[in-house]
Coordinates of C-alpha atoms and ligand atoms in Angstrom, one line a residue:
X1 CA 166.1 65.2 38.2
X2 CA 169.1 63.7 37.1
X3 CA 169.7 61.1 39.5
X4 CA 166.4 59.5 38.6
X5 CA 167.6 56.5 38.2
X6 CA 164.9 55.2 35.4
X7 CA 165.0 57.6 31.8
X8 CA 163.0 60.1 32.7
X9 CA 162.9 60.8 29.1
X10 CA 160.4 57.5 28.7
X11 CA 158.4 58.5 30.8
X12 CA 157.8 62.0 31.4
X13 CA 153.9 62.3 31.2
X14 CA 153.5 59.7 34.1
X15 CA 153.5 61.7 37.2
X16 CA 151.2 64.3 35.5
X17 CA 148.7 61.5 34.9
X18 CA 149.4 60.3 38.9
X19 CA 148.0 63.9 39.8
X20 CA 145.5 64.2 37.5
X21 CA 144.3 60.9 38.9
X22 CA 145.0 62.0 42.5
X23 CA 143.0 65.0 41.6
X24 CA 140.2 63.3 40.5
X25 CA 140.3 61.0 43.3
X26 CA 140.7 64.1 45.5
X27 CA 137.2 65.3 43.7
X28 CA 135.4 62.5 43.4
X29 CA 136.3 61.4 47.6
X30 CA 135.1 65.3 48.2
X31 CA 132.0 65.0 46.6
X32 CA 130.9 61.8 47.8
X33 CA 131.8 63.3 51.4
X34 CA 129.8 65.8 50.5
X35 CA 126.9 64.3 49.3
X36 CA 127.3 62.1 52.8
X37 CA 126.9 65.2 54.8
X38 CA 124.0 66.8 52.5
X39 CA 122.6 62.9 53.3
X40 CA 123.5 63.3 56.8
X41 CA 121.9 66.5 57.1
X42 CA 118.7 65.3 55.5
X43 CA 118.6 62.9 57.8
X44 CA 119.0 65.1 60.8
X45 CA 116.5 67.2 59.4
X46 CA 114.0 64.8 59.3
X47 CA 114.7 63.3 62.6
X48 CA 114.3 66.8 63.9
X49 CA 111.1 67.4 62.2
X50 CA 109.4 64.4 64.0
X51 CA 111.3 64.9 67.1
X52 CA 109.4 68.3 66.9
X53 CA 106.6 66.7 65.6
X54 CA 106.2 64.4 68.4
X55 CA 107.0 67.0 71.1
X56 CA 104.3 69.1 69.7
X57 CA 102.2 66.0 70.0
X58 CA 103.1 66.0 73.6
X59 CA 102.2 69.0 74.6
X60 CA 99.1 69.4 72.7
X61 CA 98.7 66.0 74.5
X62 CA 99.4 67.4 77.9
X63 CA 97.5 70.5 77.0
X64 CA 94.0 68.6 76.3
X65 CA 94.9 66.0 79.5
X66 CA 95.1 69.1 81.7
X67 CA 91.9 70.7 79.9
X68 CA 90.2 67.4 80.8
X69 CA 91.1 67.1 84.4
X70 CA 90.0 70.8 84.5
X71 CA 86.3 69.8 82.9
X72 CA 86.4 66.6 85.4
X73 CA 87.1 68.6 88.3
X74 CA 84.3 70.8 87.2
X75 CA 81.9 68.3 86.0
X76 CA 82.5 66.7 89.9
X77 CA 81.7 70.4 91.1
X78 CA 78.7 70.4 89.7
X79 CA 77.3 67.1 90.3
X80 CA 78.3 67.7 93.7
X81 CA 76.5 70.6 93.6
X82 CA 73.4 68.7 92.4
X83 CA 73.5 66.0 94.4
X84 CA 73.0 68.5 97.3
X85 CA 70.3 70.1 95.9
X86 CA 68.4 67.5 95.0
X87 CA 68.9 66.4 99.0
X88 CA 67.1 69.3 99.9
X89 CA 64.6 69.1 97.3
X90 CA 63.7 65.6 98.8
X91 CA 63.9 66.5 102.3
X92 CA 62.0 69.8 101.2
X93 CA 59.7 67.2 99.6
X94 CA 59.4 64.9 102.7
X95 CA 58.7 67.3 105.2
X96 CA 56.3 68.7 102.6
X97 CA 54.7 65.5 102.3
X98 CA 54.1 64.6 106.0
X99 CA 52.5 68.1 106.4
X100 CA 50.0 66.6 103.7
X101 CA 49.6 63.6 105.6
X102 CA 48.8 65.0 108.8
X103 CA 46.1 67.3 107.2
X104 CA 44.4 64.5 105.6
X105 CA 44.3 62.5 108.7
X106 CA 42.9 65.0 110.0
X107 CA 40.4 65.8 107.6
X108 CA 39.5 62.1 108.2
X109 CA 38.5 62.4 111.1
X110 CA 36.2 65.4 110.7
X111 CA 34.8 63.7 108.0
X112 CA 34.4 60.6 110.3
X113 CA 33.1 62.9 112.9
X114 CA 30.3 64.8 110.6
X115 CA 29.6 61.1 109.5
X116 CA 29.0 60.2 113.0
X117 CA 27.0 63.6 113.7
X118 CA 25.1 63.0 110.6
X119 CA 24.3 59.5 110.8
X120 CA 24.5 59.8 106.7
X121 CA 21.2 57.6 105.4
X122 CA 21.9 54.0 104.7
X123 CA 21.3 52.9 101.4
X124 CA 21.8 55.6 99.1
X125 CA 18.9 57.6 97.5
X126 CA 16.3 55.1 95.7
X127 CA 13.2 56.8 94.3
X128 CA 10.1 56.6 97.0
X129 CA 8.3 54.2 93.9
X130 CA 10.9 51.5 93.9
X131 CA 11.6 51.3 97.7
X132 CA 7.8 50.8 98.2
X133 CA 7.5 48.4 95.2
X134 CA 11.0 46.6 96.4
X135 CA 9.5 46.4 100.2
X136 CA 6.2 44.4 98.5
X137 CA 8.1 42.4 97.1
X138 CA 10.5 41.5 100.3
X139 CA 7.4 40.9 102.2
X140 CA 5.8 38.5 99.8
X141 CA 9.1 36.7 98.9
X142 CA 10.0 36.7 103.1
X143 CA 7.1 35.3 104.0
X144 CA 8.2 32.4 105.2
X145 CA 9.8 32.7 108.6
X146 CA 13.0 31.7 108.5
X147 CA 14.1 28.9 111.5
X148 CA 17.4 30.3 113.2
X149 CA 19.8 27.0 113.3
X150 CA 21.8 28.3 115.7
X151 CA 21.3 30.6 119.2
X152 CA 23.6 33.0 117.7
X153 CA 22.6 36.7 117.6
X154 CA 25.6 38.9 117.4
X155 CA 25.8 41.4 115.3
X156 CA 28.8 43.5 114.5
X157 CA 29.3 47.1 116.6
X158 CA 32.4 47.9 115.4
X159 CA 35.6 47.2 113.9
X160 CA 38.7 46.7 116.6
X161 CA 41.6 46.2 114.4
X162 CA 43.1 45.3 111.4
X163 CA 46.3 43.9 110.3
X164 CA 47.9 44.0 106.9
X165 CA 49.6 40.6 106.6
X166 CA 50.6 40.6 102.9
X167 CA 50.3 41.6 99.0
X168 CA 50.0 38.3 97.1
X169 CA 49.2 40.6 93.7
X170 CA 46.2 40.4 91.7
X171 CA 44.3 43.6 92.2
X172 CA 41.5 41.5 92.9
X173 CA 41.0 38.1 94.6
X174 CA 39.7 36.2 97.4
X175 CA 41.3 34.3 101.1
X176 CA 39.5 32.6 103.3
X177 CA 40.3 29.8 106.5
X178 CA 37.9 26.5 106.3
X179 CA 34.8 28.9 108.0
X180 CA 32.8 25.3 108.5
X181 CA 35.8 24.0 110.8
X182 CA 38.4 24.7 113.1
X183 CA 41.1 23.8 110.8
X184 CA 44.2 26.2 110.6
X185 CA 44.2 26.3 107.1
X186 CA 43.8 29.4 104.6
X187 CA 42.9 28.8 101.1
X188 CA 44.3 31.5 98.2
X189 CA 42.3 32.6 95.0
X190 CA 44.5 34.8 93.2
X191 CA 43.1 36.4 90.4
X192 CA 39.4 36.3 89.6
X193 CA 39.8 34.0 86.4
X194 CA 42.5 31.5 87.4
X195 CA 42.2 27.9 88.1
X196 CA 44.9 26.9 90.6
X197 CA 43.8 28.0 94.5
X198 CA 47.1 27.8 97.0
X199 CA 46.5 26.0 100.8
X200 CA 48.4 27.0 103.6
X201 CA 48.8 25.1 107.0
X202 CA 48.1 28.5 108.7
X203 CA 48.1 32.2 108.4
X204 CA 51.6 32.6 109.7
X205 CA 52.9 30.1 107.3
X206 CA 51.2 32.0 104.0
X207 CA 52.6 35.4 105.9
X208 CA 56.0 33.7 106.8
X209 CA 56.0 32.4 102.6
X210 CA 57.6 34.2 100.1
X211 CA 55.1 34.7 97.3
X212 CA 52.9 31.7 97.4
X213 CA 55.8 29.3 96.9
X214 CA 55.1 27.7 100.2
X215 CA 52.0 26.7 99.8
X216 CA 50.2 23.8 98.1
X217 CA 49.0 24.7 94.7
X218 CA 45.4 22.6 94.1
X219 CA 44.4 22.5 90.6
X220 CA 40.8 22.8 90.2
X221 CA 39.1 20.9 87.4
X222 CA 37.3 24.8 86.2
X223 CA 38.4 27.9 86.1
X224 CA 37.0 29.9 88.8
X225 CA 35.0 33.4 88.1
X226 CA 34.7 36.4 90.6
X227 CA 35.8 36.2 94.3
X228 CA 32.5 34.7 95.5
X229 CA 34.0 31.2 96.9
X230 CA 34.0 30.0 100.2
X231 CA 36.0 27.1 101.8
X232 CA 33.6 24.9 104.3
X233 CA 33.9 22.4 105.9
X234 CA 36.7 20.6 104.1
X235 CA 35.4 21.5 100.5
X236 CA 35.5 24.6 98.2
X237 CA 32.9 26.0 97.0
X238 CA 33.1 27.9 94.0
X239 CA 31.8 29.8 90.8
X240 CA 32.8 28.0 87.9
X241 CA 33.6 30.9 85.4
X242 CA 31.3 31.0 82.3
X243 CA 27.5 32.1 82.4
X244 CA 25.9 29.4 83.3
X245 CA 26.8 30.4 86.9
X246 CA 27.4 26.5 88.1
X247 CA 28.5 26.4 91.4
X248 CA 30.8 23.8 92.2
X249 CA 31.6 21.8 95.4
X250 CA 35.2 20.4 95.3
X251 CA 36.3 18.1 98.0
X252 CA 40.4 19.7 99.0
X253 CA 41.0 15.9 100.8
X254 CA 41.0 13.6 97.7
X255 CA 40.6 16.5 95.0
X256 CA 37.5 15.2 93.4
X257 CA 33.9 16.9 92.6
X258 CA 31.6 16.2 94.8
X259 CA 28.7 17.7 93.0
X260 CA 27.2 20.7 91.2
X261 CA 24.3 23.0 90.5
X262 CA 23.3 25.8 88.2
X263 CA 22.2 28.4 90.5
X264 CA 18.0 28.5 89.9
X265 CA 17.6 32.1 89.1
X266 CA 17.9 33.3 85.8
X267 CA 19.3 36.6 84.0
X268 CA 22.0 36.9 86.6
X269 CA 24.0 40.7 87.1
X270 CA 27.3 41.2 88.8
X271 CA 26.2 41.4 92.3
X272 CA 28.2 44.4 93.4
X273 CA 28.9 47.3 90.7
X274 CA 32.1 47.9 91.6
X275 CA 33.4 44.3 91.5
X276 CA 31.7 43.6 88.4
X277 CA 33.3 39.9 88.0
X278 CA 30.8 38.7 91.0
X279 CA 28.0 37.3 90.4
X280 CA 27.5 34.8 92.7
X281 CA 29.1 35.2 96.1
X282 CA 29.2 32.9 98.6
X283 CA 29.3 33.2 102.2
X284 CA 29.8 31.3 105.7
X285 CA 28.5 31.8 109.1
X286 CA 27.4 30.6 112.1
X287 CA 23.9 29.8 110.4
X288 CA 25.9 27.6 107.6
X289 CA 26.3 29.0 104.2
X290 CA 24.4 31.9 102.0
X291 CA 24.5 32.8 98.0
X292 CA 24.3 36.8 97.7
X293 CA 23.5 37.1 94.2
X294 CA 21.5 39.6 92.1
X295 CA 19.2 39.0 88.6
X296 CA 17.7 41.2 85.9
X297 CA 14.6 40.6 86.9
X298 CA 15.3 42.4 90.3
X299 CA 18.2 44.7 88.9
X300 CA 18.8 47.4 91.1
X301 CA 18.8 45.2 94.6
X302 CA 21.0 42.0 96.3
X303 CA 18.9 39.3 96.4
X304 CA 19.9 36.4 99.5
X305 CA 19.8 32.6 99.7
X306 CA 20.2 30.2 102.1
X307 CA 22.3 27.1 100.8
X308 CA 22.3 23.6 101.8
X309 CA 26.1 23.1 102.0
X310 CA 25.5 19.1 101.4
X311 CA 23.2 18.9 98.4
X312 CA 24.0 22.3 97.1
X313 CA 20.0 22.8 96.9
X314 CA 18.4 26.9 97.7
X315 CA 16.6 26.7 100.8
X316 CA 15.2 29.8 100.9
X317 CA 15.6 33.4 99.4
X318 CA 14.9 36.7 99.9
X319 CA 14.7 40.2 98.1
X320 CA 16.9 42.7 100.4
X321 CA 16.5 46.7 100.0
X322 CA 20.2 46.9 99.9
X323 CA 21.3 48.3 96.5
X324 CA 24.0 47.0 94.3
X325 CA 25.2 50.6 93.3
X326 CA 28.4 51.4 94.4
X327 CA 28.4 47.8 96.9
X328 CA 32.1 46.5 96.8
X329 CA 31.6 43.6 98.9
X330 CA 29.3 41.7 101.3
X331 CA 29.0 39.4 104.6
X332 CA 26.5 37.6 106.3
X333 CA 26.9 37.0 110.3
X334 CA 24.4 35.5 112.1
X335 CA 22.2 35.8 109.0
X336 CA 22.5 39.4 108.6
X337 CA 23.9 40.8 105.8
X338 CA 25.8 43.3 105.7
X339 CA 26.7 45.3 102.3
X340 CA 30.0 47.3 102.1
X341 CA 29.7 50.8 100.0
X342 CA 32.6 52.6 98.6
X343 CA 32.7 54.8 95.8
X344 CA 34.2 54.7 92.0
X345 CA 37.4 56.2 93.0
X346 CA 37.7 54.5 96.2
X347 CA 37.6 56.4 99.3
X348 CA 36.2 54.6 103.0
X349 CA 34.6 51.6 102.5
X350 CA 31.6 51.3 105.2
X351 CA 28.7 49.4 105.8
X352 CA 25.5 51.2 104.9
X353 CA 23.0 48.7 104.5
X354 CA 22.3 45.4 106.5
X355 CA 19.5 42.9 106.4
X356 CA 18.7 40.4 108.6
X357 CA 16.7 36.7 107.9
X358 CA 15.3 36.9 111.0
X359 CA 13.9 40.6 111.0
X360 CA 15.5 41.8 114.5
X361 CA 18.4 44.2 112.8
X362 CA 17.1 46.5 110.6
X363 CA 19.1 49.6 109.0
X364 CA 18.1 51.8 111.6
X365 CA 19.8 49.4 114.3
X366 CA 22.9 48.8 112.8
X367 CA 25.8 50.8 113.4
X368 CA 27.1 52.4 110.4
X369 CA 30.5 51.1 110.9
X370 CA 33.9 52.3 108.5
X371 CA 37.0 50.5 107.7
X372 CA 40.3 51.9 108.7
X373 CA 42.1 53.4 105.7
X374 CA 42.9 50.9 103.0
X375 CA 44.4 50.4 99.3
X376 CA 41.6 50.8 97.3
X377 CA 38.5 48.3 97.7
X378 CA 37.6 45.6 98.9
X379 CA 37.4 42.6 96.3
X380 CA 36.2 39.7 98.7
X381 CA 35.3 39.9 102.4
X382 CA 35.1 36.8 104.0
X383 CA 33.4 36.2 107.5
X384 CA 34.9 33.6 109.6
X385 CA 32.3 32.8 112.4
X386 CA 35.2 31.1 114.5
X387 CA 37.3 33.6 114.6
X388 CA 35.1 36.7 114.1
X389 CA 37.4 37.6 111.6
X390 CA 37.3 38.8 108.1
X391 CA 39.7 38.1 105.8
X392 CA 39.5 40.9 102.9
X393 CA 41.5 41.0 99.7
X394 CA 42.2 44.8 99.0
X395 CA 43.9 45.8 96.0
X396 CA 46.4 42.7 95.7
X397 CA 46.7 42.9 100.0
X398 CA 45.5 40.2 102.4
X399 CA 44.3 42.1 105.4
X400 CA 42.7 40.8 108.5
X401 CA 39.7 42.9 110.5
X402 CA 38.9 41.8 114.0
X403 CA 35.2 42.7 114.7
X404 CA 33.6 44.1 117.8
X405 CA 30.3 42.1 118.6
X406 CA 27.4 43.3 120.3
X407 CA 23.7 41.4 120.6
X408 CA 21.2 41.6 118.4
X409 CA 18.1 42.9 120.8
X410 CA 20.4 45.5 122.7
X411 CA 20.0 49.0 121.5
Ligands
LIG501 C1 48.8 36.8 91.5 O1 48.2 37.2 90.3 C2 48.9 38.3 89.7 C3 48.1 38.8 88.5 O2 47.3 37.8 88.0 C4 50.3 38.0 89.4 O3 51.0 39.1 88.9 C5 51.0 37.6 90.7 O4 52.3 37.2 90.4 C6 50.3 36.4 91.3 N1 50.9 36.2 92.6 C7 51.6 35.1 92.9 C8 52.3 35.1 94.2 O5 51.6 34.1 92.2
LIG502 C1 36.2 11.7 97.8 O1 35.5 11.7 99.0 C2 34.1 11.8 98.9 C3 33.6 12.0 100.3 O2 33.8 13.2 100.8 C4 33.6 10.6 98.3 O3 32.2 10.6 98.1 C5 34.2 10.4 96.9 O4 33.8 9.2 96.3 C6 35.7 10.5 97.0 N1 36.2 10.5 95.7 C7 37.3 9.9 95.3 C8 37.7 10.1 93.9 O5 38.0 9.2 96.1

């Protein structure tokens, strides 16, 4: 102590304030260190906690991916599963299906073989009253003989073939070639209210087009009504629509109207019952060119006209016994008409009643000839004397029937 070399008399409290302050120092160091670790710690904690957190995340994570490939792979199972059985439902179905067809084929032919057998009546029942009332009337209105233009007497024996060539649409309509000429053309009314007809140079080229976009649309200055129009000779000749039952002649070369009549018989009905939007149909054959049409006056029968196709005038008409009941369509070769029957729900369409200008084909004679299997019916039938053709309009489809010919006088 004694060889401190400053009076450690003055100052004796000194080094006890040096500890005190060392101490405190000491203290106040320890407790910040302490509060650094408890800060630390926190901090550790927390980062724990998420870490956790986030690795609980994870695995619920992974836990619901694995659930889901599970429920995928099951879900594939089953569809898998489905898919198969709905490949033997269908094949079930198909072969199902063609067992049905075969039976109705040939249930069609037994029915087409009783038919034959049968020889079912032609023109449906009419009471004993009106048929003798209707034949009075046919005999006074027939009177006049009617002069055959042409040596033609075929009459149709059967039908040889037909070929489905297209579906332009419209449930109902009408084709036809030029039937006055030999022209390749075939002329298209869609519809049975429509105003714009479509040419074609030729059946393969309407076949070979893709809706009607290849042909040649010609606007006509009318609406048309029905299917009753005929192409001849160059110019159409159709049924203005309205009821003043005007028909028109329109000439296709320079597009203008050549003329027009009202047709001279009054109170006019749809001429077949189940095309009801026909009342005037005309038709071409070897003879030239008819008016099938029907009236009030004479309600229940098809009345017949013989047209001059230059001045439009009515040459001669007749009363026929064939009924419009149940008629679909009509055709005239050789000047005989034939009417074409079906049904309300359409089954076979068939000719069941003829009658013939010239009196040598009479019911009795005429074959009762069926069409092949079809749509539905038969909007528009059109004769083409050329060709011995018809070109029919079935439910939206253009289809061609190639008839079998046999004379008139032959039995
Ligand atoms: C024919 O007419 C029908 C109905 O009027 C229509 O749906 C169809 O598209 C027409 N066809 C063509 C080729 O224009
Ligand atoms: C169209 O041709 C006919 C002959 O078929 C003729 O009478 C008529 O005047 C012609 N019309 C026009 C507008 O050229």
């Amino acid at each position: 102590m004694e060889d401190r070399p400053i009076a450690s008399d003055h100052s004796p409290p000194l080094p006890f304030l040096t500890m005190r302050a060392a101490l405190l120092l000491l203290l106040v160091i320890t407790s910040l260190l302490c509060l650094a670790r408890a800060q630390n710690q926190a901090l550790m904690d927390y980062l724990e906690q998420r870490l956790l957190a986030i690795e609980n995340r994870i695995s619920t994570w992974h836990e619901q991916t694995n659930r889901y490939a599970h429920e995928l792979r099951e879900f594939k199972q089953q569809m898998v599963g489905l898919l198969e059985n709905q490949d033997k439902d269908r094949e079930f179905m198909r072969t199902e299906l063609s067992g049905v067809g075969t039976r109705v084929d040939r249930m069609e032919r037994e029915m087409d073989y009783l038919e034959t057998q049968n020889g079912a009546q032609p023109c449906v029942d009419v009471d004993e009253k009106l048929v003798e009332q209707e034949v009075t009337v046919v005999k006074e209105k027939n009177k006049a003989k009617y002069s055959k233009l042409t040596e033609c007497r075929d009459m149709i024996s059967s039908i040889k073939a037909m070929k489905i060539l297209k579906r332009v649409g419209a449930p109902k309509g009408m084709w036809t070639k030029d039937t006055g000429s030999s022209s390749a053309r075939v002329y298209i009314f869609n519809g049975t209210s429509e105003d714009t007809l479509y040419e074609f140079s030729s059946v393969r080229d309407f076949t070979a087009s893709s809706g009607l976009s290849r042909g040649k649309a010609i606007q006509l200055p009318h609406p048309w009504g029905g299917t009753g129009h005929t192409i001849y000779n160059g110019y159409a000749y159709y049924v203005r629509e309205g009821d003043e039952f005007q028909v028109i002649k329109y000439d296709l070369r320079n597009g203008s109207v050549v003329d027009s009549v009202v047709f001279p018989a009054r109170d006019h009905v749809p001429v077949y019952s189940l095309t009801p939007e026909t009342y005037i149909d005309l038709a071409a054959d070897e003879e030239g060119l008819w008016a099938i049409y029907a009236t009030r006056e004479n309600e229940n029968s098809i009345c017949l006209a013989k047209v001059d196709p230059v001045t439009l005038d009515i040459v001669q008409m007749w009363d026929t016994p064939c009924p419009r009941e149940n008629a679909e369509a009509a055709f005239v070769i050789c000047g005989t008409v034939y009417v074409v029957y079906n049904t309300q729900l359409a089954s076979r369409s068939r000719v069941q009643c003829v009658f013939d200008v010239s009196d040598m084909v009479t019911n009795d004679d005429a074959p009762l000839v069926y069409f092949p299997k079809r749509y539905g019916a038969h909007s528009s039938l059109k004769y083409n004397p050329l060709e011995q053709l018809i070109y029919a309009w079935d439910d939206g489809y253009q289809i061609l029937y190639k008839l079998a010919m046999k004379k008139k006088l032959e039995v």
